[in-house]
Short mmCIF file of C-alpha atoms and ligand atoms in Angstrom, two decimals:
data_model
loop_
_atom_site.label_atom_id
_atom_site.label_comp_id
_atom_site.label_asym_id
_atom_site.label_seq_id
_atom_site.Cartn_x
_atom_site.Cartn_y
_atom_site.Cartn_z
CA MET A 1 8.69 -4.84 -25.03
CA ALA A 2 5.00 -3.92 -24.81
CA HIS A 3 3.94 -7.23 -23.26
CA ARG A 4 6.35 -6.86 -20.34
CA THR A 5 5.09 -5.34 -17.08
CA VAL A 6 7.68 -2.72 -16.15
CA ILE A 7 7.12 -1.04 -12.78
CA LEU A 8 9.08 1.94 -11.51
CA GLY A 9 9.00 2.10 -7.69
CA ILE A 10 9.78 5.25 -5.72
CA GLU A 11 10.48 5.31 -1.98
CA SER A 12 11.06 8.55 -0.06
CA SER A 13 9.33 8.06 3.30
CA CYS A 14 12.24 8.83 5.61
CA ASP A 15 15.90 9.53 4.90
CA ASP A 16 16.69 7.30 1.92
CA THR A 17 15.83 8.26 -1.65
CA SER A 18 15.33 5.11 -3.68
CA ALA A 19 14.11 4.06 -7.14
CA SER A 20 13.71 0.54 -8.48
CA VAL A 21 12.65 -1.16 -11.69
CA ILE A 22 10.84 -4.50 -11.47
CA ILE A 23 10.06 -6.27 -14.74
CA ASP A 24 7.51 -9.11 -14.58
CA GLY A 25 8.23 -9.51 -10.85
CA ILE A 26 12.00 -9.61 -11.31
CA LYS A 27 14.29 -6.89 -9.91
CA HIS A 28 16.36 -5.16 -12.57
CA ALA A 29 17.52 -2.16 -10.54
CA ASN A 30 17.33 -0.91 -6.95
CA VAL A 31 19.20 2.37 -6.42
CA ILE A 32 19.40 3.83 -2.92
CA ALA A 33 20.87 7.24 -2.01
CA ASN A 34 21.50 7.43 1.75
CA GLN A 35 21.50 10.80 3.49
CA ASP A 36 24.54 11.39 5.68
CA VAL A 37 23.48 14.89 6.71
CA HIS A 38 21.50 13.59 9.73
CA GLN A 39 24.34 11.81 11.51
CA GLU A 40 25.57 14.81 13.47
CA TYR A 41 22.04 15.56 14.75
CA GLY A 42 21.41 12.17 16.38
CA GLY A 43 18.23 11.59 14.35
CA VAL A 44 16.55 12.44 11.06
CA VAL A 45 15.91 16.18 10.60
CA PRO A 46 12.69 16.30 8.51
CA GLU A 47 13.43 19.59 6.75
CA LEU A 48 16.91 18.41 5.69
CA ALA A 49 15.49 15.05 4.57
CA SER A 50 12.98 16.75 2.21
CA ARG A 51 15.72 18.89 0.68
CA GLU A 52 17.97 15.88 0.12
CA HIS A 53 15.12 13.96 -1.53
CA GLN A 54 14.50 16.92 -3.79
CA LYS A 55 18.16 16.91 -4.86
CA ASN A 56 18.46 13.14 -5.24
CA ILE A 57 15.23 12.01 -6.82
CA ILE A 58 15.96 12.78 -10.49
CA PRO A 59 19.49 11.28 -10.57
CA VAL A 60 18.31 8.24 -8.58
CA VAL A 61 15.39 7.55 -10.95
CA ASP A 62 17.60 8.12 -14.01
CA LEU A 63 20.20 5.68 -12.70
CA ALA A 64 17.57 3.02 -11.90
CA LEU A 65 16.16 3.21 -15.46
CA LYS A 66 19.66 3.08 -16.93
CA LYS A 67 20.70 0.09 -14.80
CA ALA A 68 17.52 -1.76 -15.78
CA GLY A 69 18.17 -1.01 -19.47
CA VAL A 70 14.78 0.64 -19.98
CA THR A 71 13.57 4.13 -20.83
CA LYS A 72 10.57 6.06 -19.49
CA LYS A 73 8.58 4.94 -22.54
CA ASP A 74 8.89 1.28 -21.48
CA LEU A 75 7.22 1.86 -18.09
CA SER A 76 3.81 0.24 -17.45
CA ALA A 77 3.11 2.08 -14.17
CA ILE A 78 4.68 4.04 -11.32
CA ALA A 79 4.34 2.91 -7.72
CA TYR A 80 5.16 5.29 -4.88
CA THR A 81 5.21 5.20 -1.07
CA GLN A 82 2.04 6.91 0.12
CA GLY A 83 2.93 6.60 3.83
CA PRO A 84 3.55 6.25 6.69
CA GLY A 85 6.57 8.52 7.00
CA LEU A 86 7.70 12.12 7.18
CA MET A 87 5.24 14.35 5.34
CA GLY A 88 7.86 16.56 3.63
CA SER A 89 9.76 13.49 2.43
CA LEU A 90 6.62 11.72 1.20
CA ILE A 91 5.52 14.81 -0.73
CA VAL A 92 8.72 14.79 -2.81
CA GLY A 93 8.18 11.16 -3.91
CA SER A 94 4.45 11.52 -4.46
CA SER A 95 4.72 14.75 -6.49
CA PHE A 96 7.44 13.22 -8.61
CA ALA A 97 5.46 10.00 -9.19
CA LYS A 98 2.25 11.88 -10.00
CA SER A 99 3.94 14.20 -12.50
CA MET A 100 5.66 11.31 -14.20
CA SER A 101 2.45 9.27 -14.35
CA ALA A 102 0.53 12.24 -15.80
CA GLY A 103 3.32 13.10 -18.24
CA LEU A 104 3.66 9.56 -19.56
CA GLY A 105 -0.06 8.74 -19.39
CA ILE A 106 0.49 5.57 -17.34
CA PRO A 107 -1.18 4.37 -14.11
CA LEU A 108 -0.16 5.57 -10.67
CA ILE A 109 -0.09 3.05 -7.82
CA GLU A 110 0.01 3.92 -4.11
CA ILE A 111 1.81 1.65 -1.67
CA ASN A 112 1.81 1.48 2.11
CA HIS A 113 5.44 1.44 3.24
CA MET A 114 4.88 -1.32 5.85
CA HIS A 115 3.10 -3.42 3.26
CA GLY A 116 6.14 -2.95 1.03
CA HIS A 117 8.44 -4.27 3.77
CA ILE A 118 6.33 -7.46 3.97
CA LEU A 119 6.00 -7.99 0.20
CA ALA A 120 9.80 -7.61 -0.15
CA HIS A 121 9.79 -11.39 0.45
CA PHE A 122 8.37 -11.84 -3.06
CA ILE A 123 11.11 -9.96 -4.95
CA GLN A 124 12.77 -12.27 -7.45
CA GLU A 125 16.35 -11.84 -8.68
CA LYS A 126 17.35 -12.21 -12.34
CA ASP A 127 19.66 -15.16 -11.80
CA GLU A 128 18.34 -17.03 -8.76
CA LYS A 129 14.99 -18.33 -7.58
CA ASN A 130 13.97 -16.82 -4.25
CA ASP A 131 11.97 -19.11 -1.96
CA SER A 132 8.98 -16.96 -0.92
CA PRO A 133 6.69 -17.70 2.03
CA GLN A 134 3.41 -19.58 1.46
CA PHE A 135 0.11 -18.11 2.70
CA PRO A 136 -0.77 -17.91 5.50
CA PHE A 137 2.47 -16.73 7.08
CA LEU A 138 3.41 -14.54 10.02
CA CYS A 139 5.67 -11.53 9.56
CA LEU A 140 7.51 -9.77 12.36
CA THR A 141 7.86 -6.28 10.92
CA VAL A 142 10.47 -4.31 12.82
CA SER A 143 11.59 -0.88 11.67
CA GLY A 144 12.46 2.56 13.02
CA GLY A 145 8.78 3.46 13.32
CA HIS A 146 6.91 0.15 13.60
CA THR A 147 6.91 -3.17 15.44
CA GLN A 148 4.13 -5.50 14.37
CA ILE A 149 3.23 -9.17 14.15
CA VAL A 150 1.12 -9.51 11.00
CA LYS A 151 -0.78 -12.56 9.76
CA ILE A 152 -0.73 -12.50 5.95
CA THR A 153 -3.34 -14.60 4.16
CA ASP A 154 -2.87 -13.16 0.66
CA TYR A 155 -0.84 -10.39 -1.03
CA PHE A 156 -3.35 -7.80 0.10
CA GLU A 157 -5.11 -9.54 2.98
CA PHE A 158 -3.68 -9.35 6.43
CA GLU A 159 -4.43 -8.91 10.10
CA ILE A 160 -2.25 -7.18 12.71
CA LEU A 161 -2.06 -9.57 15.66
CA GLY A 162 0.07 -7.30 17.84
CA GLU A 163 2.09 -4.09 17.75
CA THR A 164 4.09 -1.76 19.92
CA LYS A 165 2.33 0.41 22.46
CA ASP A 166 5.19 2.91 22.63
CA ASP A 167 8.63 2.74 21.00
CA ALA A 168 9.38 0.69 17.91
CA ALA A 169 12.18 -1.89 18.10
CA GLY A 170 14.40 0.27 15.85
CA GLU A 171 13.71 3.28 18.06
CA ALA A 172 14.75 1.24 21.10
CA PHE A 173 18.06 0.41 19.34
CA ASP A 174 18.55 4.04 18.32
CA LYS A 175 17.79 5.37 21.83
CA VAL A 176 20.21 2.91 23.43
CA ALA A 177 22.85 4.11 20.97
CA LYS A 178 22.12 7.74 21.80
CA ILE A 179 22.49 7.08 25.55
CA LEU A 180 25.85 5.45 24.77
CA GLY A 181 26.93 8.46 22.68
CA LEU A 182 26.89 6.55 19.36
CA PRO A 183 25.76 8.36 16.16
CA TYR A 184 22.41 7.87 14.39
CA PRO A 185 21.23 5.38 13.19
CA GLY A 186 22.46 3.39 16.17
CA GLY A 187 21.05 -0.07 15.34
CA PRO A 188 23.88 -1.22 13.05
CA LEU A 189 26.54 0.05 15.54
CA ILE A 190 24.93 -1.75 18.49
CA ASP A 191 24.90 -4.88 16.34
CA GLN A 192 28.65 -4.50 15.65
CA HIS A 193 29.70 -3.85 19.27
CA ALA A 194 27.40 -6.63 20.54
CA LYS A 195 29.41 -9.20 18.57
CA SER A 196 32.27 -8.90 21.10
CA GLY A 197 30.06 -8.48 24.20
CA ASN A 198 28.35 -10.69 26.77
CA PRO A 199 24.55 -10.69 26.25
CA THR A 200 23.84 -11.53 29.90
CA ALA A 201 26.31 -9.10 31.51
CA PHE A 202 23.47 -6.68 32.35
CA GLN A 203 19.80 -7.34 33.03
CA PHE A 204 17.16 -4.83 32.04
CA GLY A 205 13.50 -4.68 33.05
CA ILE A 206 10.86 -5.29 30.41
CA ALA A 207 7.09 -4.88 30.66
CA ALA A 208 5.11 -8.13 30.58
CA SER A 209 1.67 -8.53 28.96
CA ASN A 210 -0.46 -11.49 27.92
CA ASP A 211 -1.30 -10.30 24.41
CA TYR A 212 0.93 -10.00 21.32
CA ASN A 213 1.67 -6.31 21.90
CA PHE A 214 5.11 -4.89 22.64
CA SER A 215 6.37 -2.16 24.95
CA PHE A 216 9.93 -0.88 25.09
CA SER A 217 9.54 2.17 27.36
CA GLY A 218 10.30 0.20 30.56
CA PHE A 219 13.42 -1.26 28.98
CA LYS A 220 14.60 2.17 27.84
CA THR A 221 14.23 3.62 31.35
CA SER A 222 15.94 0.60 32.90
CA PHE A 223 18.84 0.91 30.43
CA LEU A 224 19.20 4.64 31.12
CA TYR A 225 19.29 4.09 34.92
CA THR A 226 21.92 1.36 34.58
CA VAL A 227 24.14 3.65 32.52
CA GLN A 228 23.59 6.69 34.77
CA LYS A 229 24.38 4.67 37.91
CA GLY A 230 27.46 3.16 36.25
CA VAL A 231 28.78 6.56 35.14
CA ASP A 232 28.18 8.03 38.63
CA GLU A 233 30.42 5.34 40.10
CA ASN A 234 32.98 5.28 37.28
CA PRO A 235 33.33 8.03 34.64
CA HIS A 236 34.77 5.45 32.18
CA PHE A 237 31.83 3.05 32.69
CA ILE A 238 30.52 3.35 29.11
CA GLU A 239 33.82 2.86 27.29
CA GLU A 240 34.85 0.00 29.62
CA ASN A 241 31.51 -1.81 29.18
CA LEU A 242 30.44 -0.72 25.70
CA ASN A 243 30.35 -4.18 24.10
CA ASP A 244 28.57 -5.80 27.07
CA LEU A 245 26.02 -2.97 27.24
CA CYS A 246 25.29 -3.32 23.51
CA ALA A 247 25.10 -7.13 23.66
CA SER A 248 22.80 -7.07 26.72
CA ALA A 249 20.50 -4.41 25.24
CA GLN A 250 20.31 -6.28 21.94
CA HIS A 251 19.61 -9.55 23.76
CA THR A 252 16.75 -7.93 25.71
CA ILE A 253 15.14 -6.41 22.60
CA VAL A 254 15.46 -9.61 20.54
CA SER A 255 14.14 -11.85 23.37
CA THR A 256 11.15 -9.54 23.82
CA LEU A 257 10.32 -9.80 20.13
CA PHE A 258 10.63 -13.58 20.07
CA LYS A 259 8.53 -14.16 23.16
CA LYS A 260 5.52 -12.65 21.38
CA LEU A 261 6.34 -14.13 17.99
CA GLU A 262 6.58 -17.64 19.50
CA ALA A 263 3.21 -17.19 21.23
CA ALA A 264 1.58 -15.98 17.99
CA ALA A 265 3.04 -18.88 15.99
CA LYS A 266 1.88 -21.39 18.60
CA ASN A 267 -1.67 -20.07 18.87
CA THR A 268 -2.24 -19.58 15.13
CA GLU A 269 -0.45 -22.88 14.33
CA ILE A 270 1.44 -21.08 11.56
CA ARG A 271 5.02 -22.16 11.04
CA GLU A 272 5.95 -20.05 7.99
CA ILE A 273 7.65 -17.12 9.71
CA ALA A 274 9.15 -14.06 8.04
CA ILE A 275 10.90 -10.95 9.32
CA ALA A 276 10.94 -7.55 7.62
CA GLY A 277 12.02 -3.94 8.15
CA GLY A 278 15.30 -2.26 9.09
CA VAL A 279 15.81 -4.20 12.34
CA SER A 280 15.58 -7.50 10.43
CA ALA A 281 19.17 -6.68 9.37
CA ASN A 282 20.20 -7.34 12.99
CA SER A 283 22.49 -10.36 13.21
CA ALA A 284 21.21 -11.59 16.61
CA LEU A 285 17.61 -11.39 15.36
CA ARG A 286 18.54 -13.37 12.24
CA GLN A 287 20.45 -16.00 14.23
CA THR A 288 17.63 -16.39 16.74
CA LEU A 289 15.16 -16.85 13.89
CA GLU A 290 17.37 -19.47 12.21
CA ALA A 291 17.63 -21.35 15.54
CA HIS A 292 13.81 -21.68 15.56
CA VAL A 293 13.98 -23.91 12.47
CA ASN A 294 15.24 -26.76 14.66
CA SER A 295 13.81 -25.80 18.04
CA HIS A 296 10.26 -24.92 16.86
CA GLY A 297 9.95 -26.52 13.40
CA TRP A 298 9.57 -23.12 11.71
CA LYS A 299 10.23 -22.45 8.06
CA VAL A 300 11.87 -19.04 8.16
CA PHE A 301 12.26 -16.22 5.63
CA VAL A 302 14.93 -13.57 6.03
CA PRO A 303 15.15 -10.78 3.45
CA LYS A 304 18.45 -9.93 1.78
CA PHE A 305 20.18 -7.02 3.56
CA GLU A 306 19.38 -4.79 0.59
CA TYR A 307 15.63 -5.32 1.19
CA CYS A 308 15.65 -5.02 5.01
CA THR A 309 16.18 -1.29 5.30
CA ASP A 310 14.21 1.17 3.21
CA ASN A 311 14.39 0.51 -0.53
CA ALA A 312 12.21 1.04 -3.60
CA ALA A 313 12.33 -2.59 -4.78
CA MET A 314 9.79 -3.45 -2.07
CA ILE A 315 7.55 -0.63 -3.31
CA ALA A 316 7.96 -1.76 -6.94
CA ILE A 317 7.12 -5.42 -6.17
CA ALA A 318 4.02 -4.37 -4.19
CA GLY A 319 3.19 -2.12 -7.17
CA TYR A 320 3.59 -5.08 -9.52
CA PHE A 321 1.00 -7.13 -7.60
CA LYS A 322 -1.39 -4.16 -7.53
CA TYR A 323 -0.84 -3.64 -11.27
CA LEU A 324 -1.89 -7.25 -11.95
CA ARG A 325 -5.22 -6.55 -10.24
CA LYS A 326 -5.52 -3.09 -11.83
CA ASP A 327 -5.60 -1.41 -8.45
CA PHE A 328 -4.69 2.10 -9.58
CA ALA A 329 -4.76 5.45 -7.79
CA ALA A 330 -6.31 8.72 -8.96
CA LEU A 331 -4.01 11.66 -9.66
CA SER A 332 -5.58 13.29 -6.60
CA SER A 333 -3.78 10.60 -4.54
CA ALA A 334 -2.08 12.23 -1.56
CA PRO A 335 0.58 11.10 0.90
CA SER A 336 -0.42 10.27 4.45
CA ALA A 337 2.11 10.51 7.31
CA ARG A 338 0.11 8.19 9.57
CA LEU A 339 -1.18 5.64 7.09
CA HIS A 340 -2.20 2.35 8.76
CA LEU A 341 -1.60 -1.12 7.40
O1 KG4 B 1 12.89 0.08 7.87
P1 KG4 B 1 13.90 1.12 8.15
O2 KG4 B 1 15.10 1.23 7.23
O3 KG4 B 1 13.25 2.54 8.19
C1 KG4 B 1 11.98 2.74 8.72
O4 KG4 B 1 10.99 2.50 7.98
O5 KG4 B 1 11.94 3.10 9.92
O6 KG4 B 1 14.42 0.90 9.65
C2 KG4 B 1 15.37 1.74 10.24
C3 KG4 B 1 15.71 1.20 11.62
C4 KG4 B 1 16.61 2.13 12.44
O7 KG4 B 1 16.04 2.28 13.73
C5 KG4 B 1 17.94 1.37 12.51
O8 KG4 B 1 18.68 1.64 13.68
C6 KG4 B 1 17.45 -0.05 12.47
O9 KG4 B 1 16.41 -0.06 11.53
N1 KG4 B 1 18.52 -0.99 12.05
C7 KG4 B 1 19.06 -1.92 12.87
C8 KG4 B 1 20.07 -2.58 12.11
N2 KG4 B 1 20.09 -2.03 10.86
C9 KG4 B 1 19.13 -1.06 10.84
N3 KG4 B 1 18.78 -2.24 14.14
C10 KG4 B 1 19.49 -3.23 14.69
N4 KG4 B 1 20.48 -3.90 14.05
C11 KG4 B 1 20.81 -3.62 12.77
N5 KG4 B 1 21.77 -4.29 12.15
ZN1 ZN B 2 10.95 1.13 6.55
#
């Protein structure tokens, strides 16, 4: 047992409490406790999120160890999400990880959440070989808080080519959902309704720029005006057009993302293209990416659903690569709500 590298990963940056065990780069457990308490508020309530993490963290870690068939004594190191995220939520994970590392006398490893989303492409399963991207590759990282095009040249070497100037792609999905009266998080619901809608039924304005940066504020305003005007003319406008509104909004967001991603791929001459983060669970985004295999000669990498939204397996795999290079944190390590990649 001693020669195995057993990493416990802990993720608590937003509203999911998760623990994972990765042994020699292979996932043995990935337990995620979702928090339903936020749904009725139309967004994550930070104070409630911290309290839920506090309740969930011990049972979630216990279950991950049990599922992986290991005990605390088998652990080589503990990796935790240092940021970015909600401070109260991060503090729960970091305090837990630090105490456990001090108690067991094993190294502590700090992981940037966005970095975790990207390295999720290197998680291996017990019974199947996962085809991981080759360096250099481009990753479109799209979550509730971030939208970035990153050029990755090695596990820990990367360059942000472009990012959002205002809302993140996930935020754009969630705001559209809120305008339509759908509960939080709205992305998955928009995705569902869009399946039976016409993506070109409505046209929404989108800001144009010549770089690789994104902006969704113009789209959001345009979407809001369309809905307000529609409801003024017909009080049943939303229910009568729900699927078309969702499909058209989704189409606009996905096309905006691909316009920049295509330009970045063309100019860097990189054809290994990955997507990561919560919005990479979106079916239109995944289909559009797959279509680029034939139309643009891309080799594409789409994470399993389990690794798209927040999970600790991505933190544990990033921790595994840091462990191999002995990149450990001091016990004075502290969470950072605005940590940059
Ligand atoms: O990465 P993630 O789980 O958490 C953050 O780090 O932010 O991303 C959450 C975001 C939310 O905005 C959610 O609405 C969006 O991902 N999302 C989706 C889908 N599933 C999750 N957006 C569009 N389509 C989906 N299927
Ligand atoms: Zn995330």
